mmCIF file of C-alpha atoms and ligand atoms in Angstrom:
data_model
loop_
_atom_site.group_PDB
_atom_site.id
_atom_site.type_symbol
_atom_site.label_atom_id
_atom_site.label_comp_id
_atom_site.label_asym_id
_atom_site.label_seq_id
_atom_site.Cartn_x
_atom_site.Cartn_y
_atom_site.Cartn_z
ATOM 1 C CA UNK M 24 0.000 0.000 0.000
ATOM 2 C CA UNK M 25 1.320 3.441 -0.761
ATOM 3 C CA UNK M 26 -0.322 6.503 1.241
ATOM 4 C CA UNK M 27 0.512 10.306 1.000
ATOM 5 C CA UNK M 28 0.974 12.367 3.646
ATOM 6 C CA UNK M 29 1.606 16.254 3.392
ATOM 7 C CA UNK M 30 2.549 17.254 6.971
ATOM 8 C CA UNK M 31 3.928 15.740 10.208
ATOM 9 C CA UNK M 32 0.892 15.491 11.815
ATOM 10 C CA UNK M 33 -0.806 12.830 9.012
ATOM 11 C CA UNK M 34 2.588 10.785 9.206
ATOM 12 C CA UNK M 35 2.436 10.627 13.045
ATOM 13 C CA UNK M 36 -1.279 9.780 12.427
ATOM 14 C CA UNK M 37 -0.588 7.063 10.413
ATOM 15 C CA UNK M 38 2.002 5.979 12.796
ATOM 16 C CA UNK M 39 -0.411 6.183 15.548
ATOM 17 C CA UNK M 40 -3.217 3.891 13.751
ATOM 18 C CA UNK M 41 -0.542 0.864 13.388
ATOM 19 C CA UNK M 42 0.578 1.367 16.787
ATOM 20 C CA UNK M 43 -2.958 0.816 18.094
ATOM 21 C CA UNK M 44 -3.751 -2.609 15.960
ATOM 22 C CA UNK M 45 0.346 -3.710 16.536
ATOM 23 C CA UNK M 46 0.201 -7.368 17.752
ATOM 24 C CA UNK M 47 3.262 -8.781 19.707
ATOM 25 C CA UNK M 48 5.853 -9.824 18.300
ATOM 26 C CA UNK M 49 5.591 -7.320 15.166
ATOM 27 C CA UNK M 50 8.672 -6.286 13.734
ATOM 28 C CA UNK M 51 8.764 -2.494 11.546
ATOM 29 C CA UNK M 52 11.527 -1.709 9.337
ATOM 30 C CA UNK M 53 12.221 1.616 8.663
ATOM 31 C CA UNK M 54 13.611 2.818 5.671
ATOM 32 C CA UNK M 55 14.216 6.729 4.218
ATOM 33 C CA UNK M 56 16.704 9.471 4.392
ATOM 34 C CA UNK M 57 17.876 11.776 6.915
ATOM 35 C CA UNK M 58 14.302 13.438 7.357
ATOM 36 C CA UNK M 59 11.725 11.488 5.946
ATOM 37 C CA UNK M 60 9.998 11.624 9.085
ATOM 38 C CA UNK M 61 11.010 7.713 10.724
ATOM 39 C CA UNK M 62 11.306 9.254 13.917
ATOM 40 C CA UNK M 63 7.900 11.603 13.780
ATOM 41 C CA UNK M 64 6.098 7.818 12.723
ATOM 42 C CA UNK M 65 8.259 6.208 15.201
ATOM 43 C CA UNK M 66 6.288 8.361 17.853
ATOM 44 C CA UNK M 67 2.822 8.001 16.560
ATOM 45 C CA UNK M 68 3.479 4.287 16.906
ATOM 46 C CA UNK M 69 4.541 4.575 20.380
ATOM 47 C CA UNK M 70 1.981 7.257 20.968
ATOM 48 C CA UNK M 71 -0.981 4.293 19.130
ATOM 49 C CA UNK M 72 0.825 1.936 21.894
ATOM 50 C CA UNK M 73 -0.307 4.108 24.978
ATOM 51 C CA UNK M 74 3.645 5.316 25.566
ATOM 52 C CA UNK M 75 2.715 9.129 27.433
ATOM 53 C CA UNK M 76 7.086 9.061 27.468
ATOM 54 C CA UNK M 77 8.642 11.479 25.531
ATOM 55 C CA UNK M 78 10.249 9.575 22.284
ATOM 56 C CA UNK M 79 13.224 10.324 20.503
ATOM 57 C CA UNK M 80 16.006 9.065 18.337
ATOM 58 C CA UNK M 81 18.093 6.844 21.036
ATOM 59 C CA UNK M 82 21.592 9.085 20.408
ATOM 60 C CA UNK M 83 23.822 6.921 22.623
ATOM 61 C CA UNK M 84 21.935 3.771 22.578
ATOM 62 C CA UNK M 85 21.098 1.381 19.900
ATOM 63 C CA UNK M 86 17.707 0.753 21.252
ATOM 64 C CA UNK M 87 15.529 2.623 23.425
ATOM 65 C CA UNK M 88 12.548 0.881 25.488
ATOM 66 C CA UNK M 89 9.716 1.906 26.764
ATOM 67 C CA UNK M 90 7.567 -0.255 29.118
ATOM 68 C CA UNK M 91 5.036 2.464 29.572
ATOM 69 C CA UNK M 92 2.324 1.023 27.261
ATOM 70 C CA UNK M 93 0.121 -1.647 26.275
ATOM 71 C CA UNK M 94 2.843 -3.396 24.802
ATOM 72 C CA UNK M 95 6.942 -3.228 25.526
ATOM 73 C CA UNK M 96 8.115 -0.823 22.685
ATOM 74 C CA UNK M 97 11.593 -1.397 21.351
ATOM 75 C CA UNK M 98 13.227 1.263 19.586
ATOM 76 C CA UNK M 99 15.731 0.910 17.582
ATOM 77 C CA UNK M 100 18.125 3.441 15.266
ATOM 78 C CA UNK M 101 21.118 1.493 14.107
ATOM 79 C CA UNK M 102 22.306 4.564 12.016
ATOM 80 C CA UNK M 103 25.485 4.145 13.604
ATOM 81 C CA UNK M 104 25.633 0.570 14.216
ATOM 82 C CA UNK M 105 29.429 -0.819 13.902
ATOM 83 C CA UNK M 106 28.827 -4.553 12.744
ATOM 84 C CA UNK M 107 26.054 -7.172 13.235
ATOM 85 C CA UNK M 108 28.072 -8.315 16.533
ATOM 86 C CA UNK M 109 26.713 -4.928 18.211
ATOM 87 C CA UNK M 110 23.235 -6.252 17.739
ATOM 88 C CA UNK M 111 24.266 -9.340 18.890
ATOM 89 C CA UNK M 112 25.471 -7.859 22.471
ATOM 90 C CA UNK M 113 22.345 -5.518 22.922
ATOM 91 C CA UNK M 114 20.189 -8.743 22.337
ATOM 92 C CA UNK M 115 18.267 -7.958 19.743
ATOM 93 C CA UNK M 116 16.902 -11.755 19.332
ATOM 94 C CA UNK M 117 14.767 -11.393 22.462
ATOM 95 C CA UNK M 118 13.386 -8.394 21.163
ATOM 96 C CA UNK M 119 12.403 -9.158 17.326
ATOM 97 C CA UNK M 120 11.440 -12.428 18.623
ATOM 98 C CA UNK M 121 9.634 -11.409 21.958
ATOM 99 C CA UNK M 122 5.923 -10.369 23.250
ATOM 100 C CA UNK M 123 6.440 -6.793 22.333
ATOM 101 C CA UNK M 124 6.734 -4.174 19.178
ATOM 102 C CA UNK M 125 10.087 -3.840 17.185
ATOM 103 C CA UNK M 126 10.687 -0.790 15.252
ATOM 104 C CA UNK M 127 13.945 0.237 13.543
ATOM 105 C CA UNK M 128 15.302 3.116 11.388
ATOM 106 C CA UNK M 129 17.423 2.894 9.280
ATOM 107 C CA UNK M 130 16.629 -0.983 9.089
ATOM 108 C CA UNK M 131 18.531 -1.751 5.650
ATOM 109 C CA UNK M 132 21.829 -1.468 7.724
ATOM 110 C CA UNK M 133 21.119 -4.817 9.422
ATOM 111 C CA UNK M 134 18.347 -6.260 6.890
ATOM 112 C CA UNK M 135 20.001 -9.621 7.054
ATOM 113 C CA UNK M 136 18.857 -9.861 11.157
ATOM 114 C CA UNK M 137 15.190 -8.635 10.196
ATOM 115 C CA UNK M 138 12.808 -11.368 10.331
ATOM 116 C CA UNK M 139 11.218 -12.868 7.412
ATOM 117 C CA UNK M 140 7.574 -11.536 8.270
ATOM 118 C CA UNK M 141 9.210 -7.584 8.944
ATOM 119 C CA UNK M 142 6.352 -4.976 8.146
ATOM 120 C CA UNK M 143 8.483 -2.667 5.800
ATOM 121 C CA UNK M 144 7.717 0.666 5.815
ATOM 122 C CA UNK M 145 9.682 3.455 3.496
ATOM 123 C CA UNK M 146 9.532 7.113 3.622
ATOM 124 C CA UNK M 147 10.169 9.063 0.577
ATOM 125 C CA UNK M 148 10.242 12.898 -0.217
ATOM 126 C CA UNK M 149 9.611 14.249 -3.420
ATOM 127 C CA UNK M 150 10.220 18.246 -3.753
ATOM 128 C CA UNK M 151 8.463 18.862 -6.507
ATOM 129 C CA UNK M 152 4.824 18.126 -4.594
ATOM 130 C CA UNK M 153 6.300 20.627 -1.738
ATOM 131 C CA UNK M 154 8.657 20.319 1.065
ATOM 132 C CA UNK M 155 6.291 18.515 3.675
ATOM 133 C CA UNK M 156 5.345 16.112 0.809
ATOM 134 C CA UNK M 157 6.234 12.543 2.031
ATOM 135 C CA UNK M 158 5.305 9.091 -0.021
ATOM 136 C CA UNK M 159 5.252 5.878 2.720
ATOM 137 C CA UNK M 160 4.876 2.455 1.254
ATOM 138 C CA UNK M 161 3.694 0.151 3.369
ATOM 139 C CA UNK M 162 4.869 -3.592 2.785
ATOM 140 C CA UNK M 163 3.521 -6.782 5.023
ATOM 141 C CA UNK M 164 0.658 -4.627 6.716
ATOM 142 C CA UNK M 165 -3.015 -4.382 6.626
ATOM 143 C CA UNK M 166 -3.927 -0.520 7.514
ATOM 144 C CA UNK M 167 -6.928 1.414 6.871
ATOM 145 C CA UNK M 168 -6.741 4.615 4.724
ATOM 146 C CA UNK M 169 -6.020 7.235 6.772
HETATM 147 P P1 LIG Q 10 14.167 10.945 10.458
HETATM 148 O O1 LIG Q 10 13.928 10.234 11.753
HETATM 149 O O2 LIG Q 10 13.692 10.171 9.250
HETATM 150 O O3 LIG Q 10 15.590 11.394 10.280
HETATM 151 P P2 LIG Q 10 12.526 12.987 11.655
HETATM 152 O O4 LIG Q 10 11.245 12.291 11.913
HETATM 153 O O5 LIG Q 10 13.441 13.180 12.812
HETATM 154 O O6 LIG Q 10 13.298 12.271 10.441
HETATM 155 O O7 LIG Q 10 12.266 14.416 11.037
HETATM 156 C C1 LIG Q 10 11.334 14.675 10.012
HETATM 157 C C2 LIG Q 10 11.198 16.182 9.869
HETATM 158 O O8 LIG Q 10 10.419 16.490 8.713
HETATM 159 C C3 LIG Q 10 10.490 16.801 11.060
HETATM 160 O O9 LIG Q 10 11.082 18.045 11.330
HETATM 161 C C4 LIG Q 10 9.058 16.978 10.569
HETATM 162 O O10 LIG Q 10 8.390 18.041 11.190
HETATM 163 C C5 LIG Q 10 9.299 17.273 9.091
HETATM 164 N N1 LIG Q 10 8.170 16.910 8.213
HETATM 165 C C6 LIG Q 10 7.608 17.722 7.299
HETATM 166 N N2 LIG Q 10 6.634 17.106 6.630
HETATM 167 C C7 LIG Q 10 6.567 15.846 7.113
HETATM 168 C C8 LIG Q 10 5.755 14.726 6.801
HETATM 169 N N3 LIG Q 10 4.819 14.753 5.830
HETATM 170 N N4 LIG Q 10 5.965 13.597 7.503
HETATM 171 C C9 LIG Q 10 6.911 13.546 8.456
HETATM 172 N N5 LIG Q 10 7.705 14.573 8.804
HETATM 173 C C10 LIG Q 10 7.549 15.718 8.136
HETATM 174 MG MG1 LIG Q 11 15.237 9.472 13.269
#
Protein backbone atom coordinates (compact mmCIF):
# COMPACT_ATOMS: atom_id res chain seq x y z
CA UNK A 1 0.00 0.00 0.00
CA UNK A 2 1.32 3.44 -0.76
CA UNK A 3 -0.32 6.50 1.24
CA UNK A 4 0.51 10.31 1.00
CA UNK A 5 0.97 12.37 3.65
CA UNK A 6 1.61 16.25 3.39
CA UNK A 7 2.55 17.25 6.97
CA UNK A 8 3.93 15.74 10.21
CA UNK A 9 0.89 15.49 11.82
CA UNK A 10 -0.81 12.83 9.01
CA UNK A 11 2.59 10.78 9.21
CA UNK A 12 2.44 10.63 13.05
CA UNK A 13 -1.28 9.78 12.43
CA UNK A 14 -0.59 7.06 10.41
CA UNK A 15 2.00 5.98 12.80
CA UNK A 16 -0.41 6.18 15.55
CA UNK A 17 -3.22 3.89 13.75
CA UNK A 18 -0.54 0.86 13.39
CA UNK A 19 0.58 1.37 16.79
CA UNK A 20 -2.96 0.82 18.09
CA UNK A 21 -3.75 -2.61 15.96
CA UNK A 22 0.35 -3.71 16.54
CA UNK A 23 0.20 -7.37 17.75
CA UNK A 24 3.26 -8.78 19.71
CA UNK A 25 5.85 -9.82 18.30
CA UNK A 26 5.59 -7.32 15.17
CA UNK A 27 8.67 -6.29 13.73
CA UNK A 28 8.76 -2.49 11.55
CA UNK A 29 11.53 -1.71 9.34
CA UNK A 30 12.22 1.62 8.66
CA UNK A 31 13.61 2.82 5.67
CA UNK A 32 14.22 6.73 4.22
CA UNK A 33 16.70 9.47 4.39
CA UNK A 34 17.88 11.78 6.92
CA UNK A 35 14.30 13.44 7.36
CA UNK A 36 11.72 11.49 5.95
CA UNK A 37 10.00 11.62 9.09
CA UNK A 38 11.01 7.71 10.72
CA UNK A 39 11.31 9.25 13.92
CA UNK A 40 7.90 11.60 13.78
CA UNK A 41 6.10 7.82 12.72
CA UNK A 42 8.26 6.21 15.20
CA UNK A 43 6.29 8.36 17.85
CA UNK A 44 2.82 8.00 16.56
CA UNK A 45 3.48 4.29 16.91
CA UNK A 46 4.54 4.58 20.38
CA UNK A 47 1.98 7.26 20.97
CA UNK A 48 -0.98 4.29 19.13
CA UNK A 49 0.83 1.94 21.89
CA UNK A 50 -0.31 4.11 24.98
CA UNK A 51 3.65 5.32 25.57
CA UNK A 52 2.71 9.13 27.43
CA UNK A 53 7.09 9.06 27.47
CA UNK A 54 8.64 11.48 25.53
CA UNK A 55 10.25 9.57 22.28
CA UNK A 56 13.22 10.32 20.50
CA UNK A 57 16.01 9.07 18.34
CA UNK A 58 18.09 6.84 21.04
CA UNK A 59 21.59 9.08 20.41
CA UNK A 60 23.82 6.92 22.62
CA UNK A 61 21.93 3.77 22.58
CA UNK A 62 21.10 1.38 19.90
CA UNK A 63 17.71 0.75 21.25
CA UNK A 64 15.53 2.62 23.42
CA UNK A 65 12.55 0.88 25.49
CA UNK A 66 9.72 1.91 26.76
CA UNK A 67 7.57 -0.25 29.12
CA UNK A 68 5.04 2.46 29.57
CA UNK A 69 2.32 1.02 27.26
CA UNK A 70 0.12 -1.65 26.28
CA UNK A 71 2.84 -3.40 24.80
CA UNK A 72 6.94 -3.23 25.53
CA UNK A 73 8.12 -0.82 22.69
CA UNK A 74 11.59 -1.40 21.35
CA UNK A 75 13.23 1.26 19.59
CA UNK A 76 15.73 0.91 17.58
CA UNK A 77 18.13 3.44 15.27
CA UNK A 78 21.12 1.49 14.11
CA UNK A 79 22.31 4.56 12.02
CA UNK A 80 25.49 4.15 13.60
CA UNK A 81 25.63 0.57 14.22
CA UNK A 82 29.43 -0.82 13.90
CA UNK A 83 28.83 -4.55 12.74
CA UNK A 84 26.05 -7.17 13.24
CA UNK A 85 28.07 -8.31 16.53
CA UNK A 86 26.71 -4.93 18.21
CA UNK A 87 23.24 -6.25 17.74
CA UNK A 88 24.27 -9.34 18.89
CA UNK A 89 25.47 -7.86 22.47
CA UNK A 90 22.35 -5.52 22.92
CA UNK A 91 20.19 -8.74 22.34
CA UNK A 92 18.27 -7.96 19.74
CA UNK A 93 16.90 -11.75 19.33
CA UNK A 94 14.77 -11.39 22.46
CA UNK A 95 13.39 -8.39 21.16
CA UNK A 96 12.40 -9.16 17.33
CA UNK A 97 11.44 -12.43 18.62
CA UNK A 98 9.63 -11.41 21.96
CA UNK A 99 5.92 -10.37 23.25
CA UNK A 100 6.44 -6.79 22.33
CA UNK A 101 6.73 -4.17 19.18
CA UNK A 102 10.09 -3.84 17.18
CA UNK A 103 10.69 -0.79 15.25
CA UNK A 104 13.94 0.24 13.54
CA UNK A 105 15.30 3.12 11.39
CA UNK A 106 17.42 2.89 9.28
CA UNK A 107 16.63 -0.98 9.09
CA UNK A 108 18.53 -1.75 5.65
CA UNK A 109 21.83 -1.47 7.72
CA UNK A 110 21.12 -4.82 9.42
CA UNK A 111 18.35 -6.26 6.89
CA UNK A 112 20.00 -9.62 7.05
CA UNK A 113 18.86 -9.86 11.16
CA UNK A 114 15.19 -8.64 10.20
CA UNK A 115 12.81 -11.37 10.33
CA UNK A 116 11.22 -12.87 7.41
CA UNK A 117 7.57 -11.54 8.27
CA UNK A 118 9.21 -7.58 8.94
CA UNK A 119 6.35 -4.98 8.15
CA UNK A 120 8.48 -2.67 5.80
CA UNK A 121 7.72 0.67 5.82
CA UNK A 122 9.68 3.45 3.50
CA UNK A 123 9.53 7.11 3.62
CA UNK A 124 10.17 9.06 0.58
CA UNK A 125 10.24 12.90 -0.22
CA UNK A 126 9.61 14.25 -3.42
CA UNK A 127 10.22 18.25 -3.75
CA UNK A 128 8.46 18.86 -6.51
CA UNK A 129 4.82 18.13 -4.59
CA UNK A 130 6.30 20.63 -1.74
CA UNK A 131 8.66 20.32 1.07
CA UNK A 132 6.29 18.52 3.68
CA UNK A 133 5.35 16.11 0.81
CA UNK A 134 6.23 12.54 2.03
CA UNK A 135 5.31 9.09 -0.02
CA UNK A 136 5.25 5.88 2.72
CA UNK A 137 4.88 2.46 1.25
CA UNK A 138 3.69 0.15 3.37
CA UNK A 139 4.87 -3.59 2.78
CA UNK A 140 3.52 -6.78 5.02
CA UNK A 141 0.66 -4.63 6.72
CA UNK A 142 -3.02 -4.38 6.63
CA UNK A 143 -3.93 -0.52 7.51
CA UNK A 144 -6.93 1.41 6.87
CA UNK A 145 -6.74 4.62 4.72
CA UNK A 146 -6.02 7.23 6.77
P1 LIG B 1 14.17 10.94 10.46
O1 LIG B 1 13.93 10.23 11.75
O2 LIG B 1 13.69 10.17 9.25
O3 LIG B 1 15.59 11.39 10.28
P2 LIG B 1 12.53 12.99 11.66
O4 LIG B 1 11.24 12.29 11.91
O5 LIG B 1 13.44 13.18 12.81
O6 LIG B 1 13.30 12.27 10.44
O7 LIG B 1 12.27 14.42 11.04
C1 LIG B 1 11.33 14.67 10.01
C2 LIG B 1 11.20 16.18 9.87
O8 LIG B 1 10.42 16.49 8.71
C3 LIG B 1 10.49 16.80 11.06
O9 LIG B 1 11.08 18.05 11.33
C4 LIG B 1 9.06 16.98 10.57
O10 LIG B 1 8.39 18.04 11.19
C5 LIG B 1 9.30 17.27 9.09
N1 LIG B 1 8.17 16.91 8.21
C6 LIG B 1 7.61 17.72 7.30
N2 LIG B 1 6.63 17.11 6.63
C7 LIG B 1 6.57 15.85 7.11
C8 LIG B 1 5.75 14.73 6.80
N3 LIG B 1 4.82 14.75 5.83
N4 LIG B 1 5.96 13.60 7.50
C9 LIG B 1 6.91 13.55 8.46
N5 LIG B 1 7.71 14.57 8.80
C10 LIG B 1 7.55 15.72 8.14
MG1 LIG C 1 15.24 9.47 13.27
Amino acid sequence: MVTETYGAEETFALGRRIGETAHPGMVLSLTGDLGAGKTVFTQGVAAGLGIEEAVNSPTFTIVQIYDGGRLPFYHFDVYRIGDMEEMDEIGYEDCFYGDGVCLVEWADLIKELLPEDVCRITIEKDLEKGFDYRRITLEGLEVQRI
